[in-house]
mmCIF file of C-alpha atoms in Angstrom:
data_model
loop_
_atom_site.group_PDB
_atom_site.id
_atom_site.type_symbol
_atom_site.label_atom_id
_atom_site.label_comp_id
_atom_site.label_asym_id
_atom_site.label_seq_id
_atom_site.Cartn_x
_atom_site.Cartn_y
_atom_site.Cartn_z
ATOM 1 C CA MET A 1 73.787 42.570 -12.877
ATOM 2 C CA ALA A 2 74.663 40.737 -9.687
ATOM 3 C CA ASN A 3 71.194 39.221 -9.575
ATOM 4 C CA ASN A 4 71.477 37.866 -13.131
ATOM 5 C CA ILE A 5 74.832 36.323 -12.339
ATOM 6 C CA ILE A 6 73.348 34.386 -9.417
ATOM 7 C CA ASP A 7 70.593 32.872 -11.533
ATOM 8 C CA SER A 8 72.616 31.992 -14.627
ATOM 9 C CA PRO A 9 74.598 28.738 -14.536
ATOM 10 C CA LEU A 10 76.635 29.848 -17.566
ATOM 11 C CA VAL A 11 78.450 32.698 -15.783
ATOM 12 C CA SER A 12 80.998 32.120 -13.073
ATOM 13 C CA LYS A 13 80.240 33.510 -9.656
ATOM 14 C CA PRO A 14 82.413 36.275 -8.165
ATOM 15 C CA PRO A 15 84.530 35.429 -5.177
ATOM 16 C CA GLN A 16 82.604 35.480 -1.936
ATOM 17 C CA THR A 17 83.765 36.729 1.418
ATOM 18 C CA PRO A 18 83.616 34.473 4.464
ATOM 19 C CA GLY A 19 80.101 34.385 5.957
ATOM 20 C CA GLN A 20 78.447 35.527 2.732
ATOM 21 C CA ASN A 21 76.890 32.091 2.163
ATOM 22 C CA ASP A 22 75.405 32.219 5.643
ATOM 23 C CA ASN A 23 73.886 35.604 4.886
ATOM 24 C CA ILE A 24 72.350 34.341 1.647
ATOM 25 C CA ARG A 25 70.858 31.292 3.399
ATOM 26 C CA HIS A 26 69.461 33.525 6.141
ATOM 27 C CA THR A 27 67.909 35.846 3.533
ATOM 28 C CA SER A 28 66.324 32.874 1.707
ATOM 29 C CA LEU A 29 64.702 31.533 4.866
ATOM 30 C CA SER A 30 63.370 34.978 5.732
ATOM 31 C CA LEU A 31 61.895 35.442 2.269
ATOM 32 C CA ALA A 32 60.288 32.009 2.322
ATOM 33 C CA SER A 33 58.382 32.842 5.490
ATOM 34 C CA ALA A 34 57.395 36.366 4.445
ATOM 35 C CA PRO A 35 54.148 37.161 2.624
ATOM 36 C CA THR A 36 54.568 37.412 -1.132
ATOM 37 C CA HIS A 37 53.238 40.951 -1.391
ATOM 38 C CA LEU A 38 55.923 42.189 1.110
ATOM 39 C CA ILE A 39 58.900 40.933 -0.934
ATOM 40 C CA SER A 40 60.554 43.463 -3.242
ATOM 41 C CA PRO A 41 61.433 42.398 -6.816
ATOM 42 C CA ASN A 42 65.183 42.654 -6.179
ATOM 43 C CA ALA A 43 64.953 40.599 -3.007
ATOM 44 C CA TRP A 44 62.892 37.958 -4.790
ATOM 45 C CA LEU A 45 65.442 37.774 -7.623
ATOM 46 C CA ALA A 46 68.159 37.339 -5.011
ATOM 47 C CA THR A 47 66.371 34.260 -3.749
ATOM 48 C CA PRO A 48 67.871 30.968 -5.036
ATOM 49 C CA THR A 49 65.949 29.388 -7.920
ATOM 50 C CA SER A 50 65.270 26.222 -5.937
ATOM 51 C CA GLN A 51 63.630 28.252 -3.157
ATOM 52 C CA ARG A 52 61.433 30.135 -5.650
ATOM 53 C CA THR A 53 60.363 26.841 -7.209
ATOM 54 C CA MET A 54 59.430 25.490 -3.808
ATOM 55 C CA ASP A 55 57.243 28.532 -3.131
ATOM 56 C CA LEU A 56 55.437 28.187 -6.473
ATOM 57 C CA SER A 57 54.916 24.451 -5.894
ATOM 58 C CA ASP A 58 53.294 25.207 -2.532
ATOM 59 C CA ASP A 59 50.867 27.612 -4.220
ATOM 60 C CA GLU A 60 50.003 25.029 -6.872
ATOM 61 C CA ASP A 61 49.442 22.378 -4.192
ATOM 62 C CA ASP A 62 47.100 24.727 -2.326
ATOM 63 C CA GLU A 63 45.161 25.431 -5.526
ATOM 64 C CA LYS A 64 44.875 21.723 -6.342
ATOM 65 C CA TYR A 65 43.684 21.006 -2.790
ATOM 66 C CA GLN A 66 41.004 23.694 -3.072
ATOM 67 C CA GLN A 67 39.863 22.298 -6.431
ATOM 68 C CA LYS A 68 39.681 18.784 -4.992
ATOM 69 C CA GLU A 69 37.692 20.051 -1.998
ATOM 70 C CA LEU A 70 35.279 21.792 -4.377
ATOM 71 C CA LEU A 71 34.855 18.622 -6.416
ATOM 72 C CA ASP A 72 34.180 16.640 -3.269
ATOM 73 C CA ASP A 73 31.484 19.140 -2.297
ATOM 74 C CA ASN A 74 29.872 18.958 -5.744
ATOM 75 C CA GLN A 75 29.940 15.180 -5.808
ATOM 76 C CA ARG A 76 28.100 14.827 -2.511
ATOM 77 C CA ASP A 77 24.820 13.005 -2.644
ATOM 78 C CA LEU A 78 22.280 15.827 -2.638
ATOM 79 C CA GLU A 79 19.570 13.757 -0.969
ATOM 80 C CA SER A 80 21.327 11.481 1.487
ATOM 81 C CA GLN A 81 22.753 12.785 4.737
ATOM 82 C CA HIS A 82 24.980 9.710 5.138
ATOM 83 C CA SER A 83 27.266 11.188 2.469
ATOM 84 C CA ARG A 84 30.660 12.854 2.862
ATOM 85 C CA ARG A 85 30.635 15.995 5.023
ATOM 86 C CA ASP A 86 32.785 19.108 4.822
ATOM 87 C CA VAL A 87 35.077 20.323 7.541
ATOM 88 C CA ARG A 88 32.232 21.997 9.407
ATOM 89 C CA ASP A 89 30.175 18.778 9.289
ATOM 90 C CA GLN A 90 27.215 20.521 7.668
ATOM 91 C CA PRO A 91 24.626 18.210 6.036
ATOM 92 C CA PRO A 92 24.222 18.635 2.266
ATOM 93 C CA VAL A 93 21.256 20.562 0.949
ATOM 94 C CA ALA A 94 18.529 18.312 -0.493
ATOM 95 C CA ALA A 95 18.149 18.488 -4.260
ATOM 96 C CA GLU A 96 14.662 20.037 -4.230
ATOM 97 C CA TYR A 97 15.921 23.021 -2.202
ATOM 98 C CA LEU A 98 18.319 23.920 -5.029
ATOM 99 C CA VAL A 99 15.461 24.318 -7.538
ATOM 100 C CA SER A 100 13.710 27.647 -8.046
ATOM 101 C CA THR A 101 10.173 27.990 -6.721
ATOM 102 C CA ARG A 102 8.927 28.992 -10.165
ATOM 103 C CA ALA A 103 10.260 25.790 -11.751
ATOM 104 C CA LYS A 104 8.589 23.719 -9.027
ATOM 105 C CA LEU A 105 5.234 25.460 -9.472
ATOM 106 C CA VAL A 106 5.316 25.047 -13.247
ATOM 107 C CA GLY A 107 6.218 21.363 -12.907
ATOM 108 C CA LEU A 108 3.541 20.692 -10.286
ATOM 109 C CA ALA A 109 0.880 22.532 -12.301
ATOM 110 C CA GLY A 110 1.653 20.470 -15.405
ATOM 111 C CA TYR A 111 1.726 17.279 -13.340
ATOM 112 C CA PHE A 112 -1.684 18.017 -11.785
ATOM 113 C CA MET A 113 -3.308 18.908 -15.090
ATOM 114 C CA LEU A 114 -2.036 15.838 -16.928
ATOM 115 C CA ASN A 115 -2.767 13.542 -13.973
ATOM 116 C CA LEU A 116 -6.387 14.670 -13.677
ATOM 117 C CA CYS A 117 -6.915 14.476 -17.445
ATOM 118 C CA LEU A 118 -5.543 10.939 -17.629
ATOM 119 C CA THR A 119 -7.617 9.854 -14.606
ATOM 120 C CA ILE A 120 -10.811 11.018 -16.308
ATOM 121 C CA TYR A 121 -9.646 9.566 -19.634
ATOM 122 C CA ASN A 122 -8.986 6.165 -18.050
ATOM 123 C CA LYS A 123 -12.342 6.195 -16.286
ATOM 124 C CA ALA A 124 -14.090 6.834 -19.589
ATOM 125 C CA ILE A 125 -12.102 4.292 -21.585
ATOM 126 C CA LEU A 126 -12.212 1.394 -19.111
ATOM 127 C CA GLY A 127 -15.957 1.136 -19.641
ATOM 128 C CA LYS A 128 -15.374 0.335 -23.332
ATOM 129 C CA PHE A 129 -11.993 -1.377 -22.985
ATOM 130 C CA PRO A 130 -11.959 -3.312 -19.657
ATOM 131 C CA TYR A 131 -8.363 -4.536 -19.883
ATOM 132 C CA PRO A 132 -6.291 -2.634 -17.267
ATOM 133 C CA TRP A 133 -3.091 -4.632 -17.777
ATOM 134 C CA LEU A 134 -3.185 -4.122 -21.527
ATOM 135 C CA ILE A 135 -3.739 -0.397 -20.928
ATOM 136 C CA THR A 136 -0.649 -0.411 -18.691
ATOM 137 C CA THR A 137 1.227 -2.162 -21.500
ATOM 138 C CA LEU A 138 0.000 0.560 -23.854
ATOM 139 C CA HIS A 139 1.189 3.329 -21.519
ATOM 140 C CA THR A 140 4.667 1.895 -21.036
ATOM 141 C CA SER A 141 4.992 1.123 -24.760
ATOM 142 C CA PHE A 142 4.212 4.728 -25.633
ATOM 143 C CA GLY A 143 6.783 5.765 -23.028
ATOM 144 C CA ALA A 144 9.440 3.616 -24.693
ATOM 145 C CA PHE A 145 8.521 4.819 -28.199
ATOM 146 C CA GLY A 146 8.298 8.495 -27.244
ATOM 147 C CA CYS A 147 11.632 8.522 -25.394
ATOM 148 C CA SER A 148 13.320 6.646 -28.255
ATOM 149 C CA LEU A 149 12.077 9.296 -30.664
ATOM 150 C CA LEU A 150 13.391 12.098 -28.435
ATOM 151 C CA LEU A 151 16.720 10.293 -28.132
ATOM 152 C CA ALA A 152 16.997 9.987 -31.924
ATOM 153 C CA ARG A 153 16.330 13.723 -32.278
ATOM 154 C CA GLY A 154 19.120 14.520 -29.824
ATOM 155 C CA HIS A 155 17.073 15.822 -26.872
ATOM 156 C CA PHE A 156 19.191 13.755 -24.467
ATOM 157 C CA LYS A 157 22.075 11.285 -24.498
ATOM 158 C CA LEU A 158 22.439 7.896 -22.891
ATOM 159 C CA THR A 159 24.798 7.446 -19.965
ATOM 160 C CA ARG A 160 27.330 4.623 -19.996
ATOM 161 C CA LEU A 161 26.222 2.372 -17.138
ATOM 162 C CA THR A 162 27.855 -0.456 -15.248
ATOM 163 C CA MET A 163 26.308 -3.887 -14.835
ATOM 164 C CA ARG A 164 25.280 -2.911 -11.311
ATOM 165 C CA SER A 165 23.460 0.175 -12.628
ATOM 166 C CA HIS A 166 21.663 -1.909 -15.257
ATOM 167 C CA ALA A 167 20.584 -4.338 -12.532
ATOM 168 C CA ILE A 168 19.207 -1.425 -10.494
ATOM 169 C CA LEU A 169 17.120 -0.242 -13.452
ATOM 170 C CA VAL A 170 15.773 -3.754 -14.076
ATOM 171 C CA ALA A 171 14.791 -3.977 -10.412
ATOM 172 C CA PHE A 172 13.140 -0.563 -10.683
ATOM 173 C CA SER A 173 11.047 -1.651 -13.680
ATOM 174 C CA PHE A 174 9.992 -4.744 -11.755
ATOM 175 C CA LEU A 175 9.040 -2.546 -8.783
ATOM 176 C CA TYR A 176 6.984 -0.344 -11.119
ATOM 177 C CA THR A 177 5.024 -3.332 -12.428
ATOM 178 C CA VAL A 178 4.578 -5.062 -9.063
ATOM 179 C CA ASN A 179 3.285 -1.822 -7.552
ATOM 180 C CA ILE A 180 0.503 -1.689 -10.165
ATOM 181 C CA ALA A 181 -0.285 -5.375 -9.686
ATOM 182 C CA MET A 182 -0.485 -5.015 -5.901
ATOM 183 C CA SER A 183 -2.824 -2.044 -6.213
ATOM 184 C CA ASN A 184 -5.163 -3.885 -8.585
ATOM 185 C CA VAL A 185 -5.203 -7.112 -6.559
ATOM 186 C CA SER A 186 -5.800 -5.376 -3.209
ATOM 187 C CA LEU A 187 -8.548 -3.172 -4.679
ATOM 188 C CA ALA A 188 -10.548 -6.322 -5.394
ATOM 189 C CA MET A 189 -10.430 -7.281 -1.680
ATOM 190 C CA VAL A 190 -11.266 -3.924 -0.062
ATOM 191 C CA SER A 191 -13.660 -1.070 -0.730
ATOM 192 C CA VAL A 192 -12.528 1.956 -2.715
ATOM 193 C CA PRO A 193 -12.837 4.355 0.285
ATOM 194 C CA PHE A 194 -10.663 2.089 2.441
ATOM 195 C CA HIS A 195 -8.116 1.780 -0.379
ATOM 196 C CA GLN A 196 -7.938 5.563 -0.765
ATOM 197 C CA ILE A 197 -7.489 6.138 2.962
ATOM 198 C CA ALA A 198 -4.667 3.588 3.077
ATOM 199 C CA ARG A 199 -2.988 5.243 0.078
ATOM 200 C CA SER A 200 -3.208 8.619 1.786
ATOM 201 C CA THR A 201 -0.595 7.435 4.311
ATOM 202 C CA CYS A 202 2.124 7.327 1.621
ATOM 203 C CA PRO A 203 3.714 10.605 2.850
ATOM 204 C CA ILE A 204 4.305 9.033 6.274
ATOM 205 C CA VAL A 205 5.927 5.957 4.736
ATOM 206 C CA THR A 206 8.035 8.186 2.485
ATOM 207 C CA ILE A 207 9.371 10.070 5.519
ATOM 208 C CA LEU A 208 10.131 6.808 7.315
ATOM 209 C CA ILE A 209 12.100 5.557 4.300
ATOM 210 C CA TYR A 210 14.178 8.734 4.150
ATOM 211 C CA ARG A 211 14.846 8.689 7.884
ATOM 212 C CA ALA A 212 15.736 4.977 7.985
ATOM 213 C CA PHE A 213 17.912 4.711 4.872
ATOM 214 C CA TYR A 214 19.184 8.248 4.225
ATOM 215 C CA ALA A 215 19.225 9.755 7.753
ATOM 216 C CA ARG A 216 17.262 12.724 6.495
ATOM 217 C CA SER A 217 15.417 14.802 9.070
ATOM 218 C CA TYR A 218 12.397 17.076 8.716
ATOM 219 C CA SER A 219 11.157 19.979 10.785
ATOM 220 C CA THR A 220 8.311 19.663 13.270
ATOM 221 C CA ALA A 221 6.274 21.995 11.060
ATOM 222 C CA THR A 222 6.566 19.511 8.175
ATOM 223 C CA TYR A 223 5.245 16.666 10.312
ATOM 224 C CA LEU A 224 2.356 18.771 11.597
ATOM 225 C CA SER A 225 1.409 19.959 8.101
ATOM 226 C CA LEU A 226 0.929 16.351 6.969
ATOM 227 C CA ILE A 227 -1.797 15.698 9.562
ATOM 228 C CA PRO A 228 -4.553 17.729 7.821
ATOM 229 C CA VAL A 229 -3.445 16.393 4.428
ATOM 230 C CA ILE A 230 -3.999 12.784 5.516
ATOM 231 C CA PHE A 231 -6.987 13.424 7.779
ATOM 232 C CA GLY A 232 -8.687 15.489 5.074
ATOM 233 C CA VAL A 233 -8.408 12.674 2.543
ATOM 234 C CA ALA A 234 -9.918 10.276 5.098
ATOM 235 C CA LEU A 235 -12.965 12.527 5.435
ATOM 236 C CA ALA A 236 -13.176 13.307 1.702
ATOM 237 C CA THR A 237 -13.244 9.621 0.769
ATOM 238 C CA TYR A 238 -15.414 8.550 3.699
ATOM 239 C CA GLY A 239 -17.931 5.905 2.668
ATOM 240 C CA ASP A 240 -18.771 2.240 3.033
ATOM 241 C CA TYR A 241 -15.758 0.392 4.409
ATOM 242 C CA TYR A 242 -15.296 -3.309 3.893
ATOM 243 C CA PHE A 243 -12.137 -5.358 3.735
ATOM 244 C CA THR A 244 -10.687 -8.802 4.289
ATOM 245 C CA THR A 245 -7.622 -9.684 6.308
ATOM 246 C CA ALA A 246 -5.680 -10.476 3.145
ATOM 247 C CA GLY A 247 -6.981 -7.259 1.614
ATOM 248 C CA ILE A 248 -5.638 -5.137 4.483
ATOM 249 C CA ILE A 249 -2.224 -6.787 4.253
ATOM 250 C CA LEU A 250 -1.977 -6.408 0.487
ATOM 251 C CA THR A 251 -3.248 -2.826 0.593
ATOM 252 C CA PHE A 252 -0.566 -1.678 3.027
ATOM 253 C CA VAL A 253 2.091 -3.684 1.202
ATOM 254 C CA GLY A 254 1.002 -1.704 -1.844
ATOM 255 C CA VAL A 255 1.382 1.539 0.154
ATOM 256 C CA ILE A 256 4.947 0.576 1.061
ATOM 257 C CA LEU A 257 5.755 -0.373 -2.540
ATOM 258 C CA ALA A 258 4.279 2.880 -3.872
ATOM 259 C CA SER A 259 6.388 4.904 -1.433
ATOM 260 C CA ILE A 260 9.527 2.941 -2.299
ATOM 261 C CA LYS A 261 8.856 3.526 -5.988
ATOM 262 C CA THR A 262 8.468 7.273 -5.452
ATOM 263 C CA VAL A 263 11.697 7.496 -3.459
ATOM 264 C CA ALA A 264 13.560 5.205 -5.890
ATOM 265 C CA THR A 265 12.447 7.359 -8.832
ATOM 266 C CA ASN A 266 13.861 10.430 -7.116
ATOM 267 C CA ARG A 267 17.095 8.678 -6.154
ATOM 268 C CA LEU A 268 17.760 7.526 -9.724
ATOM 269 C CA MET A 269 17.727 11.181 -10.818
ATOM 270 C CA THR A 270 19.367 12.906 -7.817
ATOM 271 C CA GLY A 271 21.528 10.192 -6.240
ATOM 272 C CA GLU A 272 24.641 8.392 -7.399
ATOM 273 C CA LEU A 273 23.458 7.729 -10.972
ATOM 274 C CA ALA A 274 21.912 11.218 -11.482
ATOM 275 C CA LEU A 275 20.178 10.172 -14.715
ATOM 276 C CA PRO A 276 17.954 12.542 -16.713
ATOM 277 C CA ALA A 277 14.227 11.933 -16.348
ATOM 278 C CA LEU A 278 13.881 10.939 -20.012
ATOM 279 C CA GLU A 279 16.689 8.397 -19.740
ATOM 280 C CA VAL A 280 15.152 6.763 -16.663
ATOM 281 C CA LEU A 281 11.824 6.533 -18.484
ATOM 282 C CA LEU A 282 13.472 5.142 -21.621
ATOM 283 C CA ARG A 283 15.379 2.441 -19.762
ATOM 284 C CA MET A 284 12.418 1.480 -17.562
ATOM 285 C CA SER A 285 9.511 1.552 -20.050
ATOM 286 C CA PRO A 286 10.422 -1.366 -22.377
ATOM 287 C CA LEU A 287 11.030 -3.678 -19.418
ATOM 288 C CA ALA A 288 7.786 -2.633 -17.727
ATOM 289 C CA ALA A 289 5.883 -3.055 -21.015
ATOM 290 C CA VAL A 290 7.109 -6.644 -21.408
ATOM 291 C CA GLN A 291 6.289 -7.443 -17.775
ATOM 292 C CA SER A 292 2.796 -5.921 -18.087
ATOM 293 C CA LEU A 293 2.131 -7.869 -21.274
ATOM 294 C CA MET A 294 3.219 -11.094 -19.584
ATOM 295 C CA TYR A 295 0.840 -10.400 -16.692
ATOM 296 C CA ALA A 296 -1.966 -9.614 -19.174
ATOM 297 C CA CYS A 297 -1.408 -12.971 -20.855
ATOM 298 C CA ALA A 298 -1.228 -14.809 -17.526
ATOM 299 C CA SER A 299 -4.442 -13.196 -16.264
ATOM 300 C CA GLY A 300 -6.356 -13.993 -19.468
ATOM 301 C CA GLU A 301 -6.768 -10.387 -20.611
ATOM 302 C CA ALA A 302 -4.966 -10.944 -23.897
ATOM 303 C CA SER A 303 -7.111 -13.967 -24.836
ATOM 304 C CA ARG A 304 -10.314 -12.128 -23.896
ATOM 305 C CA LEU A 305 -9.323 -9.190 -26.094
ATOM 306 C CA LEU A 306 -8.612 -11.488 -29.046
ATOM 307 C CA ASP A 307 -12.013 -13.099 -28.598
ATOM 308 C CA ALA A 308 -13.712 -9.701 -28.469
ATOM 309 C CA VAL A 309 -11.935 -8.563 -31.639
ATOM 310 C CA SER A 310 -12.836 -11.764 -33.514
ATOM 311 C CA GLN A 311 -16.476 -11.389 -32.468
ATOM 312 C CA GLY A 312 -16.582 -7.759 -33.595
ATOM 313 C CA ASN A 313 -17.237 -6.400 -30.102
ATOM 314 C CA ILE A 314 -14.416 -3.852 -30.353
ATOM 315 C CA SER A 315 -15.266 -0.880 -32.547
ATOM 316 C CA ARG A 316 -12.648 0.629 -34.835
ATOM 317 C CA TRP A 317 -12.650 4.062 -33.260
ATOM 318 C CA ILE A 318 -11.479 2.587 -29.943
ATOM 319 C CA TRP A 319 -7.947 2.159 -31.368
ATOM 320 C CA LEU A 320 -7.726 5.884 -32.058
ATOM 321 C CA VAL A 321 -8.973 6.605 -28.542
ATOM 322 C CA LEU A 322 -6.353 4.211 -27.148
ATOM 323 C CA ALA A 323 -3.624 5.979 -29.116
ATOM 324 C CA GLY A 324 -4.649 9.308 -27.577
ATOM 325 C CA ASN A 325 -4.681 7.684 -24.143
ATOM 326 C CA GLY A 326 -1.186 6.298 -24.654
ATOM 327 C CA PHE A 327 0.177 9.673 -25.789
ATOM 328 C CA LEU A 328 -1.343 11.424 -22.766
ATOM 329 C CA ALA A 329 0.165 8.764 -20.492
ATOM 330 C CA PHE A 330 3.574 9.413 -22.059
ATOM 331 C CA LEU A 331 3.284 13.141 -21.336
ATOM 332 C CA LEU A 332 2.215 12.400 -17.762
ATOM 333 C CA ASN A 333 5.133 10.020 -17.174
ATOM 334 C CA VAL A 334 7.630 12.606 -18.417
ATOM 335 C CA SER A 335 6.006 15.265 -16.233
ATOM 336 C CA SER A 336 5.826 12.932 -13.225
ATOM 337 C CA PHE A 337 9.487 11.930 -13.378
ATOM 338 C CA GLN A 338 10.705 15.477 -13.971
ATOM 339 C CA THR A 339 8.495 16.920 -11.213
ATOM 340 C CA ASN A 340 9.686 14.242 -8.808
ATOM 341 C CA LYS A 341 13.237 15.366 -9.499
ATOM 342 C CA LEU A 342 12.396 19.061 -9.056
ATOM 343 C CA ALA A 343 10.004 18.938 -6.094
ATOM 344 C CA GLY A 344 11.115 15.808 -4.225
ATOM 345 C CA ALA A 345 9.504 12.486 -3.359
ATOM 346 C CA LEU A 346 7.644 13.753 -0.280
ATOM 347 C CA THR A 347 6.015 16.603 -2.209
ATOM 348 C CA ILE A 348 4.905 14.152 -4.907
ATOM 349 C CA SER A 349 3.290 11.986 -2.202
ATOM 350 C CA VAL A 350 1.448 15.003 -0.812
ATOM 351 C CA CYS A 351 0.331 15.897 -4.345
ATOM 352 C CA SER A 352 -1.128 12.410 -4.747
ATOM 353 C CA ASN A 353 -3.334 13.081 -1.723
ATOM 354 C CA LEU A 354 -4.382 16.420 -3.120
ATOM 355 C CA LYS A 355 -5.161 14.778 -6.454
ATOM 356 C CA GLN A 356 -7.674 12.462 -4.773
ATOM 357 C CA CYS A 357 -9.688 15.445 -3.542
ATOM 358 C CA LEU A 358 -9.480 17.219 -6.891
ATOM 359 C CA THR A 359 -10.637 14.019 -8.606
ATOM 360 C CA ILE A 360 -13.711 13.930 -6.357
ATOM 361 C CA LEU A 361 -14.340 17.592 -7.122
ATOM 362 C CA LEU A 362 -14.150 16.937 -10.864
ATOM 363 C CA GLY A 363 -16.442 13.948 -10.412
ATOM 364 C CA ILE A 364 -19.005 16.230 -8.819
ATOM 365 C CA MET A 365 -18.833 18.674 -11.729
ATOM 366 C CA LEU A 366 -18.508 16.230 -14.651
ATOM 367 C CA PHE A 367 -20.197 13.003 -13.556
ATOM 368 C CA ASP A 368 -22.744 14.321 -11.016
ATOM 369 C CA VAL A 369 -21.138 12.388 -8.162
ATOM 370 C CA LYS A 370 -23.063 12.840 -4.896
ATOM 371 C CA VAL A 371 -21.036 13.632 -1.761
ATOM 372 C CA GLY A 372 -22.029 14.525 1.772
ATOM 373 C CA ALA A 373 -21.088 17.458 3.979
ATOM 374 C CA LEU A 374 -18.390 15.368 5.671
ATOM 375 C CA ASN A 375 -16.766 14.649 2.315
ATOM 376 C CA GLY A 376 -16.818 18.321 1.411
ATOM 377 C CA LEU A 377 -15.250 19.238 4.745
ATOM 378 C CA GLY A 378 -12.514 16.695 4.093
ATOM 379 C CA MET A 379 -11.679 18.299 0.741
ATOM 380 C CA VAL A 380 -11.427 21.721 2.385
ATOM 381 C CA ILE A 381 -9.136 20.360 5.117
ATOM 382 C CA THR A 382 -6.916 18.634 2.551
ATOM 383 C CA LEU A 383 -6.589 21.795 0.469
ATOM 384 C CA ALA A 384 -5.747 23.810 3.586
ATOM 385 C CA GLY A 385 -3.193 21.199 4.663
ATOM 386 C CA ALA A 386 -1.568 21.273 1.229
ATOM 387 C CA ALA A 387 -1.328 25.071 1.449
ATOM 388 C CA VAL A 388 0.303 24.845 4.893
ATOM 389 C CA TYR A 389 2.729 22.188 3.636
ATOM 390 C CA SER A 390 3.685 24.425 0.692
ATOM 391 C CA LYS A 391 4.352 27.345 3.058
ATOM 392 C CA VAL A 392 6.503 25.127 5.300
ATOM 393 C CA GLU A 393 8.521 23.901 2.317
ATOM 394 C CA LEU A 394 9.099 27.438 1.054
ATOM 395 C CA ASP A 395 10.300 28.506 4.504
ATOM 396 C CA ALA A 396 12.576 25.470 4.710
ATOM 397 C CA LYS A 397 14.054 26.260 1.303
ATOM 398 C CA ALA A 398 14.739 29.869 2.311
ATOM 399 C CA ALA A 399 16.402 28.728 5.539
ATOM 400 C CA LYS A 400 18.576 26.200 3.693
ATOM 401 C CA GLN A 401 19.673 28.831 1.197
ATOM 402 C CA ARG A 402 20.559 31.313 3.972
ATOM 403 C CA ALA A 403 22.556 28.653 5.802
ATOM 404 C CA GLN A 404 24.376 27.690 2.607
ATOM 405 C CA ALA A 405 25.194 31.330 1.810
ATOM 406 C CA LEU A 406 26.492 31.858 5.353
ATOM 407 C CA GLN A 407 28.612 28.714 5.128
ATOM 408 C CA GLU A 408 30.123 29.783 1.785
ATOM 409 C CA GLY A 409 30.807 33.249 3.194
ATOM 410 C CA GLN A 410 32.828 31.766 6.066
ATOM 411 C CA ARG A 411 35.113 29.802 3.745
#
């Protein structure tokens, strides 16, 4: 009963002997510093209400601090190593190392299959429909239409963006279009083998971009694994080399733009905005379609197509073939963006090199393309380099996961 009297303001307190207040204050201070599980229920009830409130407030503050620290960890930029660090100053794990190996393999397999199919499809259709900029307009238009249909059916939702974010997406669509234009213009000034060799250096440029702007580091094994990938492509595409000074400049500008586009695509989905792949494609495609159409009109493609249609040089079945080409391009764009998010920009660049060798191999089987022993050796070296790179990435992922588990266990 004495304990209830102390806590209730409605009951008068019994008379206290001299020094009793000092004893109560001493008991309160002792209880405040003691661990909670060592305090008996009676002793805790004897503690003044204000002291008990202070103890509970401290626990709540600790819980809120831990929640805030967890949020800070989750909000770190998964790709950049310039981002906020935890108390142990450990760099954040890159986004691709948080994805299961099975998901990566499925994404890469779909990306390869669709990419090779569209490459062969484009090669076949350009002979009957020699309007590359209008085909690009077709591809981006199908991307806009397909994503709009998926949005209407509730497969994803749009994110509310700021004006700065909208400006970034407009700049990205412009980069997408300029990259295609630079590739087409430079290809007219250099030979195809030289163009392919220059494009094979995209993984190096991708690494330089990550190191310069995101302070991301790679293992020595990763650097070494890229040597056979690039050297193999050089041998596989070996042929007649010719180029102009302007062609060399434009070709390597195109390499830089292609690498920036690959990194920018990944950053839009794993960086600050963290947009879904379908949303990035939806917001980019209409802008790129308009830009491609404007370039087609400026280059005279649109007028030449109208003349061909009026003269009856375009058969009716070609429109059905173009529709199939546009749908396949839409599937490839979805796969490309999603795989970039899952596997990372550097892996996508390595896959582009591997695709060149597989394209040559398909050309040998389907179009009776003649290659020499040196070209065949190059394809073997590229395939071996890609296998080594895959092994290095798997080892790096396992090491990152072990380090992350050890770090979480020490908290």
